[in-house]
mmCIF file of C-alpha atoms and ligand atoms in Angstrom:
data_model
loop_
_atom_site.group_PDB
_atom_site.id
_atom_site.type_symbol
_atom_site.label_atom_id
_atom_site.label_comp_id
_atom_site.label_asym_id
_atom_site.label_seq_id
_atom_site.Cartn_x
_atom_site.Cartn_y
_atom_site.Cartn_z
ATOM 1 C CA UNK A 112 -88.551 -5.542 -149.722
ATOM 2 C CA UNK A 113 -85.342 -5.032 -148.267
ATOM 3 C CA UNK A 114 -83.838 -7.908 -150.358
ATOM 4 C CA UNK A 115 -85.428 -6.760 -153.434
ATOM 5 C CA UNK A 116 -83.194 -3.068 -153.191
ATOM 6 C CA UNK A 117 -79.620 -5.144 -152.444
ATOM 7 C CA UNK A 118 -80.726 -7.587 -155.775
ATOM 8 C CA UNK A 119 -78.522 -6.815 -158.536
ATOM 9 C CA UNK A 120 -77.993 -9.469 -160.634
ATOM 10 C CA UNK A 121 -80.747 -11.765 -162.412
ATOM 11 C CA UNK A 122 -79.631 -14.551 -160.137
ATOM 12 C CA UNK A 123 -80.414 -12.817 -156.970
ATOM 13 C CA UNK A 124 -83.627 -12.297 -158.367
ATOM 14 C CA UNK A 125 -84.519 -15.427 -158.581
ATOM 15 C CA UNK A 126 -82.883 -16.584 -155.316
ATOM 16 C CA UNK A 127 -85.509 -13.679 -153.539
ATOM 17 C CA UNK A 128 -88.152 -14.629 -155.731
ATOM 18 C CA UNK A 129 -87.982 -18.564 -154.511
ATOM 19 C CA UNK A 130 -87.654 -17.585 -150.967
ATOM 20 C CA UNK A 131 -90.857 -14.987 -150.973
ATOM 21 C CA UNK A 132 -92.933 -18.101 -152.872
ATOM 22 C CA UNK A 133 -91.739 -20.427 -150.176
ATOM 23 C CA UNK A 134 -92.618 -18.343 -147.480
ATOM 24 C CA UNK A 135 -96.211 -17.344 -149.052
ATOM 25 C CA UNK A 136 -96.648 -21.258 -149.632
ATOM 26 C CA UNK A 137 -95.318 -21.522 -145.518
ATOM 27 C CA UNK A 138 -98.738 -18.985 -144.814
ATOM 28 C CA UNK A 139 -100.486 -20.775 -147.088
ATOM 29 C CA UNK A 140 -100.205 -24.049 -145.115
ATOM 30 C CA UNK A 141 -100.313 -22.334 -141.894
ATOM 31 C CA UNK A 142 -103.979 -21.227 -142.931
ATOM 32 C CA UNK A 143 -104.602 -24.946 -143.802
ATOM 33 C CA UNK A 144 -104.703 -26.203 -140.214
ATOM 34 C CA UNK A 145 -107.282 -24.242 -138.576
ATOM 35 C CA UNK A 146 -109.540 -25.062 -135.961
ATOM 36 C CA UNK A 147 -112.856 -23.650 -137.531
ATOM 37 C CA UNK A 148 -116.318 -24.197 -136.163
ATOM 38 C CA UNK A 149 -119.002 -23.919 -137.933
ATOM 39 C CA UNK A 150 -122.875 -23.154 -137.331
ATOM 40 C CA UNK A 151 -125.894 -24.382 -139.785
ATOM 41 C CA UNK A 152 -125.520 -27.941 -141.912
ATOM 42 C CA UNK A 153 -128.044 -27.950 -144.150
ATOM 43 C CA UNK A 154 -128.093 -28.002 -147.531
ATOM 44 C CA UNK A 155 -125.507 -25.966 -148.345
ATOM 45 C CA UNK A 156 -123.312 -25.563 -144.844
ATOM 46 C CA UNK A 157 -123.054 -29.469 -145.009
ATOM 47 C CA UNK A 158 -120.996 -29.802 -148.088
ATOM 48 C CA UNK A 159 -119.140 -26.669 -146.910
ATOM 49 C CA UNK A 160 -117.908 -27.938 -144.109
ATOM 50 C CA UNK A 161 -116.995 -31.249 -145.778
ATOM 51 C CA UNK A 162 -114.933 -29.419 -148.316
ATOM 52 C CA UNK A 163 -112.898 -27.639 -145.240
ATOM 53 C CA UNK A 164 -111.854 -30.735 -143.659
ATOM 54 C CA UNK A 165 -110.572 -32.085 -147.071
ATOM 55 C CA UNK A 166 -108.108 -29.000 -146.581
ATOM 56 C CA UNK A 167 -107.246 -30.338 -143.941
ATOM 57 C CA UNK A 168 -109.411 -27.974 -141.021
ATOM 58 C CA UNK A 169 -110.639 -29.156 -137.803
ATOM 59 C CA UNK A 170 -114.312 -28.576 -138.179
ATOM 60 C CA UNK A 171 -116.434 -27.899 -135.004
ATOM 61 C CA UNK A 172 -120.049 -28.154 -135.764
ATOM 62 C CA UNK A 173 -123.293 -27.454 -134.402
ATOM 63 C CA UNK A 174 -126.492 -27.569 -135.840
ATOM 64 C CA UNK A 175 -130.005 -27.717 -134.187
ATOM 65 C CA UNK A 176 -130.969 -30.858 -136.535
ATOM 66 C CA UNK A 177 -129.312 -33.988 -135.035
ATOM 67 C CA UNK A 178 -129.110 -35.984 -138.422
ATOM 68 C CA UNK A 179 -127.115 -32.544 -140.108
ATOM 69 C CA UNK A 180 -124.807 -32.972 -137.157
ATOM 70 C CA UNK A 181 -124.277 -36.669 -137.762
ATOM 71 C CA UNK A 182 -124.026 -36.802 -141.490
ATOM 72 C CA UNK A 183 -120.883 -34.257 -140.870
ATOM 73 C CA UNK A 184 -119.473 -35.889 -137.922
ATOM 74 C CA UNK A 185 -119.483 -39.492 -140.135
ATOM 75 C CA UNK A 186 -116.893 -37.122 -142.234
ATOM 76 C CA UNK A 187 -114.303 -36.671 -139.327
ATOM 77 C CA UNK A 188 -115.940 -33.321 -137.719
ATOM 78 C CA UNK A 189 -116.488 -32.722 -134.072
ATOM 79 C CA UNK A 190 -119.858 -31.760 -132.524
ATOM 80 C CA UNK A 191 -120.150 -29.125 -130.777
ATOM 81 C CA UNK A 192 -121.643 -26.836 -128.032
ATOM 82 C CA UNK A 193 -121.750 -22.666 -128.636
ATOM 83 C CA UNK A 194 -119.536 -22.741 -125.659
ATOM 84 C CA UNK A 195 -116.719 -24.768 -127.561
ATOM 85 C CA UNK A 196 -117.263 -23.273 -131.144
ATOM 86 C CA UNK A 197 -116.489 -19.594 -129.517
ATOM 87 C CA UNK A 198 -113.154 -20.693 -128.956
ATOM 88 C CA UNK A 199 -112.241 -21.449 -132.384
ATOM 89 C CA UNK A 200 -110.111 -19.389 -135.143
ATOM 90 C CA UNK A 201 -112.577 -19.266 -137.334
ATOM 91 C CA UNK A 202 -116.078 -19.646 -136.903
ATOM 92 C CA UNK A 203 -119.084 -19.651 -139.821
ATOM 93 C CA UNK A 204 -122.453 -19.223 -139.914
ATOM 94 C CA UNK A 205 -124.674 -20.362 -142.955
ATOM 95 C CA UNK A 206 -128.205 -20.682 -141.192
ATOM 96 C CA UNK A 207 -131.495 -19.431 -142.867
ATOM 97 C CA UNK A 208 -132.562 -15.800 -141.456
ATOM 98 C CA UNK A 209 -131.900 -12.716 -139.775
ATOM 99 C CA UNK A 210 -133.484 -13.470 -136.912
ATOM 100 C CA UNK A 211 -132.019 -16.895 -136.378
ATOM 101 C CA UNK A 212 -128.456 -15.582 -137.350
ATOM 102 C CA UNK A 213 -128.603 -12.451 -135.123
ATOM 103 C CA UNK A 214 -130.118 -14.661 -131.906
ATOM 104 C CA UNK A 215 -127.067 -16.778 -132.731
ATOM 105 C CA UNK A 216 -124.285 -14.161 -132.556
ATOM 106 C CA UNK A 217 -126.120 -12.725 -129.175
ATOM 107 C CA UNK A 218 -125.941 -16.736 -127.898
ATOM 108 C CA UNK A 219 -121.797 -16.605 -129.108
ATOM 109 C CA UNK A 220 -120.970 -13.632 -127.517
ATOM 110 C CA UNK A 221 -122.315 -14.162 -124.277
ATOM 111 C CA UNK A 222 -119.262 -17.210 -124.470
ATOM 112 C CA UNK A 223 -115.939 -16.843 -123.323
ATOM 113 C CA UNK A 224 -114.773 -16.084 -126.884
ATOM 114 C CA UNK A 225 -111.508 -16.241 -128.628
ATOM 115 C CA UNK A 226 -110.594 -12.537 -129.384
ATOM 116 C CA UNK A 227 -108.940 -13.361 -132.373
ATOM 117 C CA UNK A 228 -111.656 -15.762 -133.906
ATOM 118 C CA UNK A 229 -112.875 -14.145 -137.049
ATOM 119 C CA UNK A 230 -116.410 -14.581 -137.628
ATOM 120 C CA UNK A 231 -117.938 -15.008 -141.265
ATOM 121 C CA UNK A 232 -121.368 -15.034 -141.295
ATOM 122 C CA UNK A 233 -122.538 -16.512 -145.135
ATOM 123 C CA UNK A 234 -126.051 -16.760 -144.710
ATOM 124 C CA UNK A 235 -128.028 -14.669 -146.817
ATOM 125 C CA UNK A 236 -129.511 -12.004 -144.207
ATOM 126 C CA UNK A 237 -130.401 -7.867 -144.557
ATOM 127 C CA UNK A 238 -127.341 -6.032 -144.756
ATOM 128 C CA UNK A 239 -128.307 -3.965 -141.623
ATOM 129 C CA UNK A 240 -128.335 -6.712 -139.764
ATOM 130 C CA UNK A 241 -124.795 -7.696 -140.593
ATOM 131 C CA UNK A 242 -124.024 -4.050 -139.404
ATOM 132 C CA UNK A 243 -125.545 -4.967 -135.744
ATOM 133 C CA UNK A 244 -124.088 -8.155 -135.667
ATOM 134 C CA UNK A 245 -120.409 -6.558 -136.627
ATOM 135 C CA UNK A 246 -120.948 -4.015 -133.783
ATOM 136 C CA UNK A 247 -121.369 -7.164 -131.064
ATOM 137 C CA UNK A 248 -118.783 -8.942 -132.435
ATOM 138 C CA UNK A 249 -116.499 -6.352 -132.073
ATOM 139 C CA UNK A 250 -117.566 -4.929 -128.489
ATOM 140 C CA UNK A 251 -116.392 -8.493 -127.324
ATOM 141 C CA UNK A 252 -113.261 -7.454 -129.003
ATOM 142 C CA UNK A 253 -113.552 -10.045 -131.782
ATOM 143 C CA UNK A 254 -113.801 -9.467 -135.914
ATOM 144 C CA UNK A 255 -116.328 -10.360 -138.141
ATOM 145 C CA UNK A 256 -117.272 -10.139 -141.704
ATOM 146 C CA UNK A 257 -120.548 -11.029 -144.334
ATOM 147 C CA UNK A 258 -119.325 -13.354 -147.236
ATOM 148 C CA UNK A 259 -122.776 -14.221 -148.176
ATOM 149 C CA UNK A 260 -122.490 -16.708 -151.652
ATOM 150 C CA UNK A 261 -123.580 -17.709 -155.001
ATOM 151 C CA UNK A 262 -123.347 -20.839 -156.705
ATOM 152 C CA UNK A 263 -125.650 -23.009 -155.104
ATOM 153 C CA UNK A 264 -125.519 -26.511 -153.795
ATOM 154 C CA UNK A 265 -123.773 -28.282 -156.219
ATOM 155 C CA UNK A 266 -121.463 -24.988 -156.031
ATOM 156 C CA UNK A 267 -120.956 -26.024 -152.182
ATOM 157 C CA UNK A 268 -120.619 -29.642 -153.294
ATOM 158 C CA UNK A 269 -117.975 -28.890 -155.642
ATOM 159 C CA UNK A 270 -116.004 -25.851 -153.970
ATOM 160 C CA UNK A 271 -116.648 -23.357 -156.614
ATOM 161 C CA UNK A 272 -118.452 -20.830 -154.616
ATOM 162 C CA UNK A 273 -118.545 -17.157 -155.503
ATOM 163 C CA UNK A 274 -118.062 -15.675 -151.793
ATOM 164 C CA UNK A 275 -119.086 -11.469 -151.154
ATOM 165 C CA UNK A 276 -116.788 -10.214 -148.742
ATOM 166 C CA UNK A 277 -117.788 -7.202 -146.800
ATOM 167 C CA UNK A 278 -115.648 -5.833 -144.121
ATOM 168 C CA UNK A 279 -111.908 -4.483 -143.774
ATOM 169 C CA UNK A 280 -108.900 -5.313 -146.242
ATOM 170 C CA UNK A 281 -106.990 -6.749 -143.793
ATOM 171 C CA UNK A 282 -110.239 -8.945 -142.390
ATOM 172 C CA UNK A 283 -110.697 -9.714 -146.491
ATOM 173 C CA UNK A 284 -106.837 -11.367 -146.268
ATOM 174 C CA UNK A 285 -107.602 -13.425 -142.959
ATOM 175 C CA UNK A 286 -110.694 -15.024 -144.679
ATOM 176 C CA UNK A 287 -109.662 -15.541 -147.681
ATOM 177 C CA UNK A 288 -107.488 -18.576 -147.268
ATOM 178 C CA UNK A 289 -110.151 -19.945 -145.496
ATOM 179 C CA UNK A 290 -113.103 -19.540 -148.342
ATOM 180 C CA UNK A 291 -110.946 -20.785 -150.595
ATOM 181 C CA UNK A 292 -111.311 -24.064 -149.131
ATOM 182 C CA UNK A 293 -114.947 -23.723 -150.303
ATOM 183 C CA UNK A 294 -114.927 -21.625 -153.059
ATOM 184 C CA UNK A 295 -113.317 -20.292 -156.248
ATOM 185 C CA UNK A 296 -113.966 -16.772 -156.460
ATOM 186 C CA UNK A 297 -113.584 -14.611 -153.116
ATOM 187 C CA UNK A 298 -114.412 -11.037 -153.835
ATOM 188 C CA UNK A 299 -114.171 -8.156 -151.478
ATOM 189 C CA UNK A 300 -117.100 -5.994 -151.630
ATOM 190 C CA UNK A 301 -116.415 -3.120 -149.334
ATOM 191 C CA UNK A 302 -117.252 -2.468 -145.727
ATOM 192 C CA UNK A 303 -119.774 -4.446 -143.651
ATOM 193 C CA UNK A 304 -123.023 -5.390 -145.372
ATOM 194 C CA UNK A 305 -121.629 -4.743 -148.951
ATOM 195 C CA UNK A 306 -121.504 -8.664 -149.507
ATOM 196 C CA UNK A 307 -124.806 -8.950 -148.577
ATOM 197 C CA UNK A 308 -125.848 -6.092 -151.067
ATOM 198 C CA UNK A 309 -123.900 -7.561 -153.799
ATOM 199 C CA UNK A 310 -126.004 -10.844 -152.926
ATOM 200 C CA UNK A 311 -129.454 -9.306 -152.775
ATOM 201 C CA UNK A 312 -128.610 -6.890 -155.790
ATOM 202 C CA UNK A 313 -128.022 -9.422 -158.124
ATOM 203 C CA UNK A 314 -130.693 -11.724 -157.364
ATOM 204 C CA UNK A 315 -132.817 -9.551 -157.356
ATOM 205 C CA UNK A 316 -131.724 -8.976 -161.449
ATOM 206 C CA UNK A 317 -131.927 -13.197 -161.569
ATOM 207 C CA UNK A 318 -134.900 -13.073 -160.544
ATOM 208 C CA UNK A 319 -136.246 -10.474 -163.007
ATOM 209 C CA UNK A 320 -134.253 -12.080 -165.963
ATOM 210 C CA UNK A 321 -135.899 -15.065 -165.110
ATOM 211 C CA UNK A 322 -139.180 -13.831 -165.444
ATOM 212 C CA UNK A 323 -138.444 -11.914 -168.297
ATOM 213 C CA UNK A 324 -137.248 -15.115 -170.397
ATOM 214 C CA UNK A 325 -140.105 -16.966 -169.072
ATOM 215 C CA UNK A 326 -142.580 -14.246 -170.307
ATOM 216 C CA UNK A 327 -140.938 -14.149 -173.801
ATOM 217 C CA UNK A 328 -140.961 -17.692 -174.015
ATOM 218 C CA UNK A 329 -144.149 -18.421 -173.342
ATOM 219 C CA UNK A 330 -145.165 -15.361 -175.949
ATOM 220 C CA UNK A 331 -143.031 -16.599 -178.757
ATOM 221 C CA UNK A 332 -144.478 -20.325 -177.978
ATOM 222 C CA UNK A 333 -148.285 -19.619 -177.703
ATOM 223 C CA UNK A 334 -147.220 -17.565 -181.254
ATOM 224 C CA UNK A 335 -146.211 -20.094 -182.717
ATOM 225 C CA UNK A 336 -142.635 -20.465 -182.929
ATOM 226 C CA UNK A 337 -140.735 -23.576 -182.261
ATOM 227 C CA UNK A 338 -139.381 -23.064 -178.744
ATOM 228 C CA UNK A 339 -135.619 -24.299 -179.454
ATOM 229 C CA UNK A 340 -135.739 -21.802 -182.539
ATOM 230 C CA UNK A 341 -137.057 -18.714 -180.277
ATOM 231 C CA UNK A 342 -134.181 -19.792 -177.487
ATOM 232 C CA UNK A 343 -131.603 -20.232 -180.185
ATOM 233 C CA UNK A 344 -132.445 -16.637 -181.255
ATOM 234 C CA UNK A 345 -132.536 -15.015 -177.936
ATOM 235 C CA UNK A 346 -128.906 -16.400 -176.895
ATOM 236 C CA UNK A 347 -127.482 -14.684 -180.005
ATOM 237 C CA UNK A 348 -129.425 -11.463 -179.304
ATOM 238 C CA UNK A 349 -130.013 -9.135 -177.183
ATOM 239 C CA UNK A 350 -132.075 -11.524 -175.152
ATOM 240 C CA UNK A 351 -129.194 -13.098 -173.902
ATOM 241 C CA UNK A 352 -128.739 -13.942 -170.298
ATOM 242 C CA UNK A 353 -127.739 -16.656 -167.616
ATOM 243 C CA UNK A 354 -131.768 -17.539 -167.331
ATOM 244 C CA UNK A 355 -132.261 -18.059 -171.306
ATOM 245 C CA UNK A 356 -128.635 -19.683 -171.884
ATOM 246 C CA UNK A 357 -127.980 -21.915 -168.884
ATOM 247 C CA UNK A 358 -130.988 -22.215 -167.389
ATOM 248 C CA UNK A 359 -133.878 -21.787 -169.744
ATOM 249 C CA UNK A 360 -137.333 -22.628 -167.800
ATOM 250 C CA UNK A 361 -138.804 -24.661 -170.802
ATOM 251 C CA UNK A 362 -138.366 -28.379 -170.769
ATOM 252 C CA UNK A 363 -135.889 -29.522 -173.507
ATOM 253 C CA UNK A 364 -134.320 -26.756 -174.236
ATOM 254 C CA UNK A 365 -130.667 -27.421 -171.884
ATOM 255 C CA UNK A 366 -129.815 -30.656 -170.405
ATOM 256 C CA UNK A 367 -128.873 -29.567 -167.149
ATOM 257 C CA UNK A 368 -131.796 -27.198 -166.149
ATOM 258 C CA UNK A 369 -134.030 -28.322 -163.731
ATOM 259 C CA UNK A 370 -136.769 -27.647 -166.289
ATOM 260 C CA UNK A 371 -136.107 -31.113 -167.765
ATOM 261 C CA UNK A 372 -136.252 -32.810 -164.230
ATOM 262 C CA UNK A 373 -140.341 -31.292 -163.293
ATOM 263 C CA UNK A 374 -138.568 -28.149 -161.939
ATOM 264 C CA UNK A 375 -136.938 -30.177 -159.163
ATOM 265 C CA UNK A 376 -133.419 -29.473 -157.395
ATOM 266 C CA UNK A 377 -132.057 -25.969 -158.459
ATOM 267 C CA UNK A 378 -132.550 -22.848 -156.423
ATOM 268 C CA UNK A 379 -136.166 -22.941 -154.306
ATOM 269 C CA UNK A 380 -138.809 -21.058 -155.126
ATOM 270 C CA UNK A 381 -138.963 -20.336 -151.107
ATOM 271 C CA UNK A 382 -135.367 -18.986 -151.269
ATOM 272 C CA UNK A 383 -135.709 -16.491 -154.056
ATOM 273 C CA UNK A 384 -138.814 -14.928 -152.728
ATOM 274 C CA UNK A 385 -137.100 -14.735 -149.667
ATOM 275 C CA UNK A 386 -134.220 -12.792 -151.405
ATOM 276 C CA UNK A 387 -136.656 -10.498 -152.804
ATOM 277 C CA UNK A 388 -138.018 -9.842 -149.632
ATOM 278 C CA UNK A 389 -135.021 -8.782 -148.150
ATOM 279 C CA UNK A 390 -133.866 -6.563 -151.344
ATOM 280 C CA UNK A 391 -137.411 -4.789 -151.289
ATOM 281 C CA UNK A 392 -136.988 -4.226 -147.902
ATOM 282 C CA UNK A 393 -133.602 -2.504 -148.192
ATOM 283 C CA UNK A 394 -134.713 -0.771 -150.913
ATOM 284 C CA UNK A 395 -137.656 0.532 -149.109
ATOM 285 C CA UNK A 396 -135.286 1.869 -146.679
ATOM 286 C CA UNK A 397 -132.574 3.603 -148.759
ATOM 287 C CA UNK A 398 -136.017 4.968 -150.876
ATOM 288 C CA UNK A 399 -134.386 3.353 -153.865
ATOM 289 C CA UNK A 400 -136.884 2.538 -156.946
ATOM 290 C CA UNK A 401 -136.904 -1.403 -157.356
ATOM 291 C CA UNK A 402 -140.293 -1.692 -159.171
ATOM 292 C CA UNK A 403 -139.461 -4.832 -161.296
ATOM 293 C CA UNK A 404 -137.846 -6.077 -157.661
ATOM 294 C CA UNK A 405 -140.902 -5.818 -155.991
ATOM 295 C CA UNK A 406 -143.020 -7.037 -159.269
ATOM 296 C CA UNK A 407 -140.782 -10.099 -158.865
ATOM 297 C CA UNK A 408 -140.709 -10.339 -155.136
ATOM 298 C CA UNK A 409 -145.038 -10.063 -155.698
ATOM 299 C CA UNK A 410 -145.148 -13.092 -158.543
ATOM 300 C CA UNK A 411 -142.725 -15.425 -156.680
ATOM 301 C CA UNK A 412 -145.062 -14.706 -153.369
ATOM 302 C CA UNK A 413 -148.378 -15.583 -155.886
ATOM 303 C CA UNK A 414 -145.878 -18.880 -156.699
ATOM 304 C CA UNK A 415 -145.163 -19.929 -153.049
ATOM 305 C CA UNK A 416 -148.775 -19.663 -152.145
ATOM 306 C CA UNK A 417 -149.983 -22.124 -154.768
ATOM 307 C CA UNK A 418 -147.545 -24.788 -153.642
ATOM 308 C CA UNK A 419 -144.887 -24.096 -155.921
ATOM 309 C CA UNK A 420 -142.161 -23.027 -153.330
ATOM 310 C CA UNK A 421 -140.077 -26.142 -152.801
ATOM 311 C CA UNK A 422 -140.155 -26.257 -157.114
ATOM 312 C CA UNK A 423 -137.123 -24.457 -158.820
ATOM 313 C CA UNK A 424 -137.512 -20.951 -159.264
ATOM 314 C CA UNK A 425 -137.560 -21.494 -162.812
ATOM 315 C CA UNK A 426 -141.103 -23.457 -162.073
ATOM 316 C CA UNK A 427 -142.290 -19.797 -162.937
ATOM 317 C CA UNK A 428 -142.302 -20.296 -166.430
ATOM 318 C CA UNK A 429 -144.819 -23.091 -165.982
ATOM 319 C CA UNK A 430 -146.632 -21.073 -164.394
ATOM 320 C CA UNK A 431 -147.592 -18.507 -166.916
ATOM 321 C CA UNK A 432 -148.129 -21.272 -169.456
ATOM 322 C CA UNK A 433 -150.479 -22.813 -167.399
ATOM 323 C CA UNK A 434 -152.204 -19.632 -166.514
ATOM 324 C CA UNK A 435 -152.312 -18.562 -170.425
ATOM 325 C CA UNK A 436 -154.002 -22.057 -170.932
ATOM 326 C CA UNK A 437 -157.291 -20.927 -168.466
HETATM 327 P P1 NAD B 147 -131.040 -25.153 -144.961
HETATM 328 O O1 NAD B 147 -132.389 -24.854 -144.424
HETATM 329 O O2 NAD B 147 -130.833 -26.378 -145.787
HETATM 330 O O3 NAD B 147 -129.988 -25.220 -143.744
HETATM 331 C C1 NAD B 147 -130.051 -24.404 -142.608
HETATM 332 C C2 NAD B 147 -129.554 -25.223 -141.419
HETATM 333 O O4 NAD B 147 -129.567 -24.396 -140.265
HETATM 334 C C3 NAD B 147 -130.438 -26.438 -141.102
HETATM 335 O O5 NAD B 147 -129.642 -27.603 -141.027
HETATM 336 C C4 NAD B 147 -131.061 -26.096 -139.757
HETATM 337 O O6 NAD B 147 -131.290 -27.224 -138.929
HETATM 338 C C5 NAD B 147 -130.001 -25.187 -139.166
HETATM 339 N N1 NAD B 147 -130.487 -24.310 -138.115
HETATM 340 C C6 NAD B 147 -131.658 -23.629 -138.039
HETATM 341 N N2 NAD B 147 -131.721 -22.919 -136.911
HETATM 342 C C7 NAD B 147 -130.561 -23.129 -136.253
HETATM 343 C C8 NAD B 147 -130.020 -22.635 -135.025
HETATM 344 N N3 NAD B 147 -130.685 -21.789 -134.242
HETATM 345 N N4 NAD B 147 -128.794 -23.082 -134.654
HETATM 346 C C9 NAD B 147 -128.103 -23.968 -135.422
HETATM 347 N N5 NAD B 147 -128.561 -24.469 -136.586
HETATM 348 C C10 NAD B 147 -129.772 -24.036 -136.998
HETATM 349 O O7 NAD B 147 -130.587 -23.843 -145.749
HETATM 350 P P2 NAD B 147 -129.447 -23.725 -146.882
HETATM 351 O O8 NAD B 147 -130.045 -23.977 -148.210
HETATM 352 O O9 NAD B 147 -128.257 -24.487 -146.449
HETATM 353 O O10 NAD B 147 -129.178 -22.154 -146.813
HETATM 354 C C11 NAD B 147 -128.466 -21.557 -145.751
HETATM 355 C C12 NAD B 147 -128.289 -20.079 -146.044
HETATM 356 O O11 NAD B 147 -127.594 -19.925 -147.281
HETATM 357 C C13 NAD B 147 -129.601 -19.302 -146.194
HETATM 358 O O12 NAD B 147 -129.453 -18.036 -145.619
HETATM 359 C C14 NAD B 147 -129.791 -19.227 -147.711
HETATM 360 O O13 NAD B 147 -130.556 -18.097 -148.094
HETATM 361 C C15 NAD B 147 -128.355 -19.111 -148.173
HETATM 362 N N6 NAD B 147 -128.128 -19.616 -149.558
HETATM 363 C C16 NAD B 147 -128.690 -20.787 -149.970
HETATM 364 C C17 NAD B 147 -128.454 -21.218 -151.267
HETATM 365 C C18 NAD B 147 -129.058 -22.504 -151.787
HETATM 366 O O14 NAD B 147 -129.050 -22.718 -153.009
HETATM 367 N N7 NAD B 147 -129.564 -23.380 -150.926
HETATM 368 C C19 NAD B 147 -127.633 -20.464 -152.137
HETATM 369 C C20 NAD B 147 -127.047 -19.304 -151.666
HETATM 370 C C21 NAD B 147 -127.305 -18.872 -150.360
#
């Protein structure tokens, strides 16, 4: 700042200007050399932690699945205790629910903790839960934030996670170089829980979309019309969405969609009801109106229980077709 006021001349400006991008670039690589551990290496915490130690983090990992442990340590990471990952800068979580993240935290905190490890917890959980986990973390003198994601796996794989940040500004700064490393949008959503809100809120919308294209679909089909013609309509009206454009449910209609591979890979049928289930019960609390939520959360449930919840949540539209055909 100070440099910026004595700056006169166009030269000096430029002089400043290279000195401030060295010195962010300094920071920059400073972040690049954390020790980070890192809790839960399953589908999608096992890429993530890959991607960190090609930036060039020292990755301290623990899972309760030997073979997720291995498959990360063959990539240069260290296994772990809780007693060992407590003592790192950074620490993540990406595990699958609240009850298994919050036992966690208790299990962390009862270490001899590093006071200025940040903790990001990036599972998908309730958002009140985050707000009793922050309150631990913090009576051990620690931070910690929610940066719960979208994207899915092959947004781990790749790095090109969305990441919802809830918790302070200056906690949002100290993470940020860090989810960069597996992601390549890093928004901060407000105070604790507000990641997770932003997470639940919009799938609960993908979820409903998805539905939605899957029940005009299967109308304009059974009517008649040729099914590339209907989707060709919808995605230059006011149909449009992610569901009918990039991921429409009926087989041949995009490449890519797991609709063309018997509803295989994608985003689980398991996971999205269990999305559901935590948006209807937030909603339930705040006495906020979801009732296409808990429509959704109540169809994906009906899905699950006839097998269908390891099938891609688009499996839904097959669903209807074969119910319309009884
Ligand atoms: P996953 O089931 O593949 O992985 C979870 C891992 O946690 C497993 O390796 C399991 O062994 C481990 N684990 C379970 N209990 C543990 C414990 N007590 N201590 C240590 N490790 C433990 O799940 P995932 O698909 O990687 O999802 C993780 C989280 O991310 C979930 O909350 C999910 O809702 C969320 N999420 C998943 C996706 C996706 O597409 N898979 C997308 C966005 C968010």
């Amino acid at each position: 700042m100070a440099l910026r006021v004595i700056a006169s001349s166009k030269n000096i400006k430029n002089i400043v200007k290279t000195i401030e991008g060295n010195f962010m670039r300094c920071l920059a690589t400073a972040a690049d050399n954390k020790n980070i551990g890192f809790i839960g290496l399953g589908n999608m915490g096992g890429h993530m932690a890959t991607n960190l130690m090609k930036k060039g983090h020292k990755l301290h990992v623990y899972d309760v699945s030997k073979p997720a442990c291995e498959a990360v340590r063959a990539k240069g990471a260290k296994i772990a205790d809780l007693s060992e990952i407590a003592k790192m800068d950074y620490v993540i979580t990406m595990l699958p629910n609240n009850d298994i993240v919050y036992n966690t935290f208790e299990e962390l905190m009862k270490k001899d903790i590093n006071k200025n490890a940040l903790f990001i917890d990036s599972s998908t959980i309730d958002p009140n839960v985050v707000k009793s986990i922050q309150k631990i973390v913090k009576a051990k003198g620690a931070r910690f934030v929610d940066a719960p994601v979208s994207g899915g796996v092959p947004g781990a794989e790749q790095a090109t996670l969305t990441f919802m940040v809830g918790g302070t500004v200056d906690e949002y700064n100290a993470v940020k170089p860090v989810l960069e490393g597996m992601g390549k949008r890093i928004t901060h959503c407000g105070s604790y829980g507000m990641g997770q809100a932003a997470k639940l809120a919009n799938n609960m919308m993908l979820a409903i979309s998805m539905i939605g294209v899957s029940e005009a679909m299967n109308l304009a089909i059974r009517l008649g019309l040729d099914a590339q013609t209907f989707a060709d309509i919808i995605n230059s009206s006011t149909g449009r969405c992610w569901s009918s454009e990039m991921y429409n449910p009926v087989p041949g209609i995009v490449k890519t969609a797991p609709a063309n591979f018997g509803y295989s890979g994608g985003f689980s049928t398991d996971l999205i009801t269990k999305d559901l289930g935590l948006a209807s019960g937030v909603a339930t609390a705040s006495n906020t109106p979801i009732p296409m939520g808990a429509l959704a959360h109540q169809i994906y449930r009906t899905l699950k229980s006839q097998g269908l919840g390891n099938k891609d949540f688009s499996v839904v539209y097959d669903f209807m077709k074969n119910e319309s055909n009884n």
